[in-house]
Coordinates of C-alpha atoms and ligand atoms in Angstrom, one line a residue:
M1 CA -0.6 -0.5 0.1
A2 CA 1.2 3.2 -0.8
I3 CA 1.6 6.1 2.1
T4 CA -0.1 9.7 1.1
K5 CA -1.3 10.3 4.1
V6 CA 0.6 9.9 7.8
G7 CA -1.5 11.0 11.2
M8 CA 1.0 11.6 13.2
C9 CA -0.4 11.2 16.8
G10 CA 1.8 13.3 19.7
L11 CA 3.9 16.2 18.7
G12 CA 5.8 16.2 21.7
Q13 CA 9.8 15.7 21.1
M14 CA 9.7 12.9 19.1
G15 CA 6.4 13.2 17.0
S16 CA 7.2 16.6 15.9
G17 CA 11.1 15.2 14.5
I18 CA 8.9 12.4 13.2
A19 CA 6.4 14.5 11.8
E20 CA 9.2 16.2 10.5
V21 CA 11.0 13.8 8.9
V22 CA 7.9 12.8 6.7
A23 CA 6.9 15.8 5.6
K24 CA 10.6 16.0 4.3
A25 CA 10.2 12.6 2.1
G26 CA 7.4 14.2 0.3
V27 CA 4.4 13.1 2.7
T28 CA 1.7 15.1 3.9
V29 CA 1.3 15.1 7.6
I30 CA -1.3 15.9 9.8
G31 CA -0.4 15.8 13.3
Y32 CA -2.5 15.5 16.4
D33 CA -2.1 16.1 20.2
V34 CA -4.2 16.9 22.9
E35 CA -4.4 20.4 23.0
D36 CA -3.8 23.0 20.8
Q37 CA -0.8 24.6 22.6
F38 CA 1.1 20.8 21.9
V39 CA 0.2 21.3 18.6
Q40 CA 1.3 24.9 18.5
K41 CA 4.1 24.0 20.3
G42 CA 5.1 20.9 17.9
L43 CA 4.9 22.5 14.9
G44 CA 7.2 25.6 16.2
R45 CA 9.1 23.1 17.0
I46 CA 9.4 22.0 12.9
N47 CA 9.2 25.4 11.9
K48 CA 13.1 25.9 13.9
S49 CA 14.5 22.5 12.9
L50 CA 13.9 23.3 9.3
S51 CA 15.1 27.7 9.5
K52 CA 18.5 25.5 10.8
A53 CA 19.0 23.5 8.6
V54 CA 18.5 27.1 6.2
E55 CA 20.5 29.0 8.3
K56 CA 23.3 25.5 7.9
G57 CA 23.1 25.5 3.8
K58 CA 21.3 22.7 4.2
L59 CA 18.0 23.7 2.7
D60 CA 16.4 26.5 0.7
E61 CA 13.8 28.6 1.7
S62 CA 11.1 27.5 -0.6
T63 CA 12.4 23.8 0.2
K64 CA 11.6 24.1 3.8
G65 CA 7.9 26.2 2.6
E66 CA 7.1 22.9 0.9
V67 CA 7.9 21.2 3.6
L68 CA 5.2 23.1 6.1
G69 CA 2.9 22.9 4.1
R70 CA 2.9 19.5 3.9
I71 CA 2.3 19.5 7.5
T72 CA -0.9 20.7 9.5
G73 CA -1.9 20.3 13.0
T74 CA -5.6 19.3 14.7
T75 CA -6.8 18.5 18.0
N76 CA -9.9 16.2 16.3
L77 CA -9.1 13.0 16.0
N78 CA -11.6 12.6 13.1
D79 CA -9.4 14.5 10.7
L80 CA -7.2 11.8 11.0
A81 CA -10.1 9.2 9.1
D82 CA -8.2 9.1 5.8
C83 CA -5.2 8.5 6.3
D84 CA -3.1 5.5 5.3
L85 CA -0.6 4.9 8.6
I86 CA -1.1 6.6 12.1
I87 CA 2.4 7.3 13.7
E88 CA 2.1 7.5 18.2
A89 CA 4.1 8.8 19.8
I90 CA 1.7 10.1 23.2
V91 CA 3.1 9.3 26.3
E92 CA 4.9 6.5 27.6
N93 CA 2.1 4.7 29.1
L94 CA 0.2 1.9 28.4
E95 CA -3.4 2.5 29.3
P96 CA -3.8 6.7 26.9
K97 CA -2.0 4.3 24.5
I98 CA -4.7 1.6 24.7
E99 CA -7.6 4.5 25.3
L100 CA -5.9 5.9 21.8
Y101 CA -6.3 3.0 19.7
K102 CA -9.6 2.0 19.9
K103 CA -10.8 5.7 18.8
L104 CA -8.6 5.9 16.4
D105 CA -10.0 1.9 15.6
G106 CA -13.5 3.7 15.1
I107 CA -12.5 6.4 13.8
V108 CA -10.1 5.6 11.0
K109 CA -10.6 3.8 7.4
K110 CA -9.9 0.4 7.3
E111 CA -6.8 0.1 5.3
A112 CA -5.0 2.0 7.1
I113 CA -1.5 0.9 9.3
F114 CA -1.4 2.3 13.2
A115 CA 1.9 2.1 14.3
S116 CA 3.8 3.4 17.5
N117 CA 7.0 4.8 18.2
T118 CA 7.5 3.5 21.8
S119 CA 10.7 2.5 23.7
S120 CA 10.0 -0.8 25.3
L121 CA 6.5 -1.8 25.8
S122 CA 4.2 -4.4 24.9
I123 CA 3.4 -3.7 20.8
I124 CA 0.5 -6.8 20.7
E125 CA -0.8 -5.6 23.7
M126 CA -1.6 -2.4 22.3
G127 CA -2.6 -4.7 18.9
A128 CA -4.9 -6.6 20.3
T129 CA -7.1 -3.8 21.5
T130 CA -8.1 -3.0 18.3
N131 CA -9.9 -4.6 14.9
R132 CA -6.4 -4.8 13.0
P133 CA -3.8 -6.6 14.9
D134 CA -2.5 -7.5 11.7
Q135 CA -2.4 -3.9 11.0
F136 CA -0.4 -3.2 13.9
C137 CA 3.8 -2.6 13.9
G138 CA 6.5 -0.8 16.3
L139 CA 7.8 2.5 14.2
H140 CA 10.5 3.0 16.7
F141 CA 13.1 6.1 16.0
F142 CA 16.1 7.8 17.2
N143 CA 16.2 11.2 19.1
P144 CA 17.1 13.5 17.5
V145 CA 14.7 12.0 14.8
P146 CA 15.9 14.2 11.8
V147 CA 19.6 13.9 12.6
M148 CA 19.5 9.1 13.8
K149 CA 19.5 7.8 11.0
L150 CA 17.8 4.2 12.2
V151 CA 14.4 2.6 12.7
E152 CA 13.2 0.2 14.1
V153 CA 10.3 -1.9 12.2
I154 CA 9.0 -4.5 14.5
K155 CA 6.6 -6.4 13.7
T156 CA 4.2 -8.6 16.0
V157 CA 2.6 -12.3 16.2
A158 CA -0.1 -11.0 14.5
T159 CA 1.2 -8.2 12.3
S160 CA 0.6 -9.6 8.0
D161 CA 4.1 -9.8 6.3
A162 CA 2.2 -7.2 4.4
T163 CA 1.9 -4.8 6.4
F164 CA 5.6 -5.1 8.0
E165 CA 6.8 -4.3 3.8
T166 CA 5.2 -1.6 4.1
A167 CA 6.4 -0.4 7.4
R168 CA 9.7 -1.5 6.3
Q169 CA 9.3 0.9 2.5
F170 CA 8.5 3.6 4.4
G171 CA 10.8 3.6 7.5
E172 CA 13.4 3.3 4.0
K173 CA 11.1 6.1 2.8
V174 CA 11.6 8.8 5.2
G175 CA 15.3 8.3 5.0
K176 CA 15.9 5.7 7.6
V177 CA 17.8 2.7 7.6
V178 CA 16.0 -0.4 8.8
V179 CA 16.8 -3.3 11.4
S180 CA 13.6 -5.4 12.2
C181 CA 12.5 -6.4 15.6
A182 CA 10.3 -8.6 17.0
D183 CA 8.1 -7.7 19.6
S184 CA 10.3 -8.2 22.5
P185 CA 10.6 -5.1 25.9
G186 CA 13.4 -3.0 24.6
F187 CA 13.7 -4.1 20.6
V188 CA 17.4 -4.2 19.8
V189 CA 19.1 -0.9 20.7
N190 CA 17.2 -0.1 24.4
R191 CA 17.8 -4.2 25.3
L192 CA 21.3 -3.1 25.1
L193 CA 22.1 0.5 25.6
V194 CA 19.0 1.0 28.5
P195 CA 21.8 -1.8 31.3
Y196 CA 25.0 0.2 29.7
L197 CA 23.4 3.8 31.0
L198 CA 21.7 2.2 34.2
D199 CA 25.8 0.4 35.1
A200 CA 27.4 3.6 34.6
I201 CA 25.2 5.5 36.8
R202 CA 25.8 2.2 39.2
A203 CA 30.0 3.1 38.5
L204 CA 28.7 6.7 39.5
E205 CA 27.9 5.2 42.5
A206 CA 30.1 3.5 43.9
G207 CA 32.5 5.6 43.5
V208 CA 34.8 4.2 40.7
A209 CA 35.2 7.9 38.8
T210 CA 33.2 11.2 38.4
K211 CA 30.6 11.4 36.2
E212 CA 33.0 13.7 33.3
D213 CA 35.8 11.0 33.8
I214 CA 33.1 7.7 33.4
D215 CA 32.0 9.9 30.7
N216 CA 35.7 11.1 28.8
G217 CA 36.2 6.7 28.9
M218 CA 33.6 6.0 26.8
K219 CA 33.5 9.3 24.7
L220 CA 37.1 8.9 24.6
G221 CA 38.2 5.5 24.6
C222 CA 35.5 3.6 22.6
G223 CA 34.4 7.1 20.1
H224 CA 30.3 6.9 21.8
P225 CA 29.0 11.0 20.5
M226 CA 28.1 11.5 24.4
G227 CA 28.6 9.9 27.7
P228 CA 26.7 7.4 29.2
L229 CA 25.6 9.9 32.0
E230 CA 25.1 12.6 29.5
L231 CA 23.2 10.9 27.4
T232 CA 21.0 10.0 29.7
D233 CA 20.2 13.1 30.8
F234 CA 19.1 14.2 26.9
I235 CA 17.2 11.2 27.0
G236 CA 15.9 12.1 30.5
L237 CA 16.2 10.5 33.7
D238 CA 12.6 9.6 34.4
T239 CA 11.9 7.7 30.9
I240 CA 15.3 5.6 31.1
Y241 CA 13.7 4.6 34.9
Y242 CA 10.8 3.7 33.1
I243 CA 12.5 1.7 30.5
G244 CA 14.7 0.2 33.2
E245 CA 11.9 -1.1 35.5
I246 CA 9.7 -2.3 31.9
L247 CA 12.9 -4.5 30.8
F248 CA 13.3 -6.1 34.7
A249 CA 9.5 -6.2 35.0
E250 CA 9.7 -8.7 31.5
F251 CA 13.0 -10.2 32.0
K252 CA 13.7 -10.3 36.4
Q253 CA 17.7 -9.6 35.3
H254 CA 19.6 -8.1 38.1
H255 CA 21.1 -5.4 35.2
Y256 CA 17.5 -4.4 34.5
A257 CA 16.9 -2.7 37.7
S258 CA 17.4 0.7 38.0
P259 CA 20.3 1.3 41.1
P260 CA 19.2 4.0 44.2
L261 CA 20.5 6.9 43.0
L262 CA 18.9 6.8 39.6
K263 CA 15.2 5.9 41.7
S264 CA 16.1 9.2 44.3
M265 CA 17.1 11.7 41.5
V266 CA 13.4 11.4 39.5
K267 CA 12.3 11.5 42.8
A268 CA 13.9 14.7 43.1
G269 CA 12.9 15.9 39.9
Y270 CA 16.7 16.4 38.1
L271 CA 14.7 14.3 35.3
G272 CA 18.2 15.6 32.9
R273 CA 18.5 18.0 30.3
K274 CA 14.5 18.8 30.2
A275 CA 15.0 20.2 33.8
G276 CA 17.4 22.1 33.2
R277 CA 18.7 19.3 35.9
G278 CA 21.0 15.8 35.9
F279 CA 24.1 14.2 36.1
Y280 CA 24.5 18.0 35.1
D281 CA 23.6 21.8 35.3
Y282 CA 21.7 22.1 32.2
S283 CA 20.7 26.0 34.2
K284 CA 22.8 27.9 32.5
Ligands
LIG1 N1 17.3 18.6 15.6 C1 17.6 18.2 13.9 N2 19.5 18.1 14.1 C2 20.0 18.7 14.6 C3 19.5 17.8 16.4 C4 18.3 18.2 16.0 N3 17.4 18.3 17.3 N4 20.7 18.0 17.3 C5 21.7 18.3 16.2 N5 21.8 18.1 15.0 C6 22.4 18.5 14.3 C7 23.3 19.8 14.4 O1 22.7 20.6 13.0 C8 24.4 19.2 14.2 O2 24.4 19.1 12.3 P1 25.9 19.7 11.7 O3 26.5 18.5 11.6 O4 25.0 19.5 9.7 O5 26.1 20.4 11.6 C9 24.8 17.9 13.8 O6 23.5 17.3 14.1 C10 25.2 17.6 15.5 O7 25.1 18.5 16.1 P2 26.3 19.5 17.2 O8 27.3 19.8 16.5 O9 24.4 20.3 17.7 O10 26.5 18.9 18.3 P3 26.9 17.1 18.6 O11 27.7 16.9 17.4 O12 27.5 17.1 19.4 O13 25.7 15.7 18.0 C11 23.8 14.8 18.0 C12 25.0 15.6 18.8 C13 23.3 14.6 17.2 C14 22.9 15.1 19.0 C15 24.7 13.9 19.9 O14 25.5 14.3 20.4 C16 24.7 12.1 19.7 O15 24.7 11.6 18.2 N6 24.2 11.6 20.6 C17 23.8 10.8 20.8 C18 22.2 10.6 20.7 C19 21.9 9.0 20.9 O16 22.6 8.2 21.0 N7 20.3 9.2 20.9 C20 19.5 8.2 20.9 C21 19.1 8.5 22.5 S1 18.1 6.2 22.4 C22 16.8 6.8 21.7 O17 16.4 8.1 21.2 C23 15.7 6.4 22.1 C24 14.7 6.7 23.2 O18 13.3 5.2 23.1 C25 15.4 6.2 24.4

C-alpha cells in the first residue's frame, strides 16, 4: 500500500521530529495532540528545526516552505480518518495508548496501518485491543529524529507480512536504515543501551570515577558521541528509569534494575536536560 498521508499522534519531541522527516520525504502529515498549545509547540519545533537547516545551507527557503506546507495540526481525531498510516508517539504509558487506539480504530479507514513509536511497551498488547492487529506494528525512531539514522520496525506475532513490508519501505522512504525486530521489550537498541546506562549510574554510585571521567571514558575510549551520563540526561532520567522498570519486570535480571541513585534523582525532579538539571547542570 502506498503511504501518502500520515497521522502523527503526539507532537512532543519525538512526534514533531517524526512529522518533520515524514514531510521532508514528500508525504502529507497531519499532527494531532490533545490541546492546541501542544500542537502549536510541536509545529513551532519543526519550523525551528527547518530554519536551522536553512541557516546551515542544508535546505533552501522554498523547500522549507514546501515541507511546512505538507504539515497541518489538529486536536480533532476525526481529521485523521483518511490517513494511510498512523504513527503514535504519545505518553509512554499503556493505558492512554490503548484508549487512543480504540478511538482511532473506529475513526481511521479500515485499510490503514497503525504503528507505535513506543520504546519498550508491548506492541501486541496495544494491537490486540483493535480490530486490526494484523495491521499493527512498531516504528521506533531515535532522538533527535532528524539526525539519527535508525528506525526499528517491529513485527508482532499478529503483524501481517504485507504490513511489515509497507512499514519497512516507509522507514526507508523517510531516509532511515531499518532494523527488523521482534516484539520483545526494548527491541534491539534499548535492550542493549538501557543496562549500559544503568551500569554507568551504578559506577558513579559506587565511586568508581567522577561523572566527567565516566563520560570521557566512553567518549574518548570508545568513540561514543556522548558519555552515558550525558546521554541519560539527554534522553531523560525518568524515561530511562521507566524503560528499566519495564525490562526488569519482563526479564527479572539484575542489570535491568534501576540503581537507587537514579530513582532518587527522578523523585527529586532532576530529570536531565529538559528539567535544567540531571547529572549535569543545564540551568544556564
Ligand atoms: N534536530 C535536528 N538536527 C540536530 C538536532 C536536532 N534536535 N540536534 C543536533 N542536530 C544536528 C546539528 O544541526 C548538527 O548538524 P551538522 O553536523 O550538519 O552541523 C549535528 O546534528 C551535530 O550537532 P551538534 O554539532 O550541535 O552537536 P553534537 O555534534 O554534539 O551532536 C547529537 C549532537 C547528534 C545529539 C550527538 O551528540 C549524538 O548523536 N548523541 C547521541 C544521541 C543518541 O544516542 N540518541 C539515541 C537516544 S536513545 C533513543 O532515542 C531511544 C529512546 O527510546 C530512548
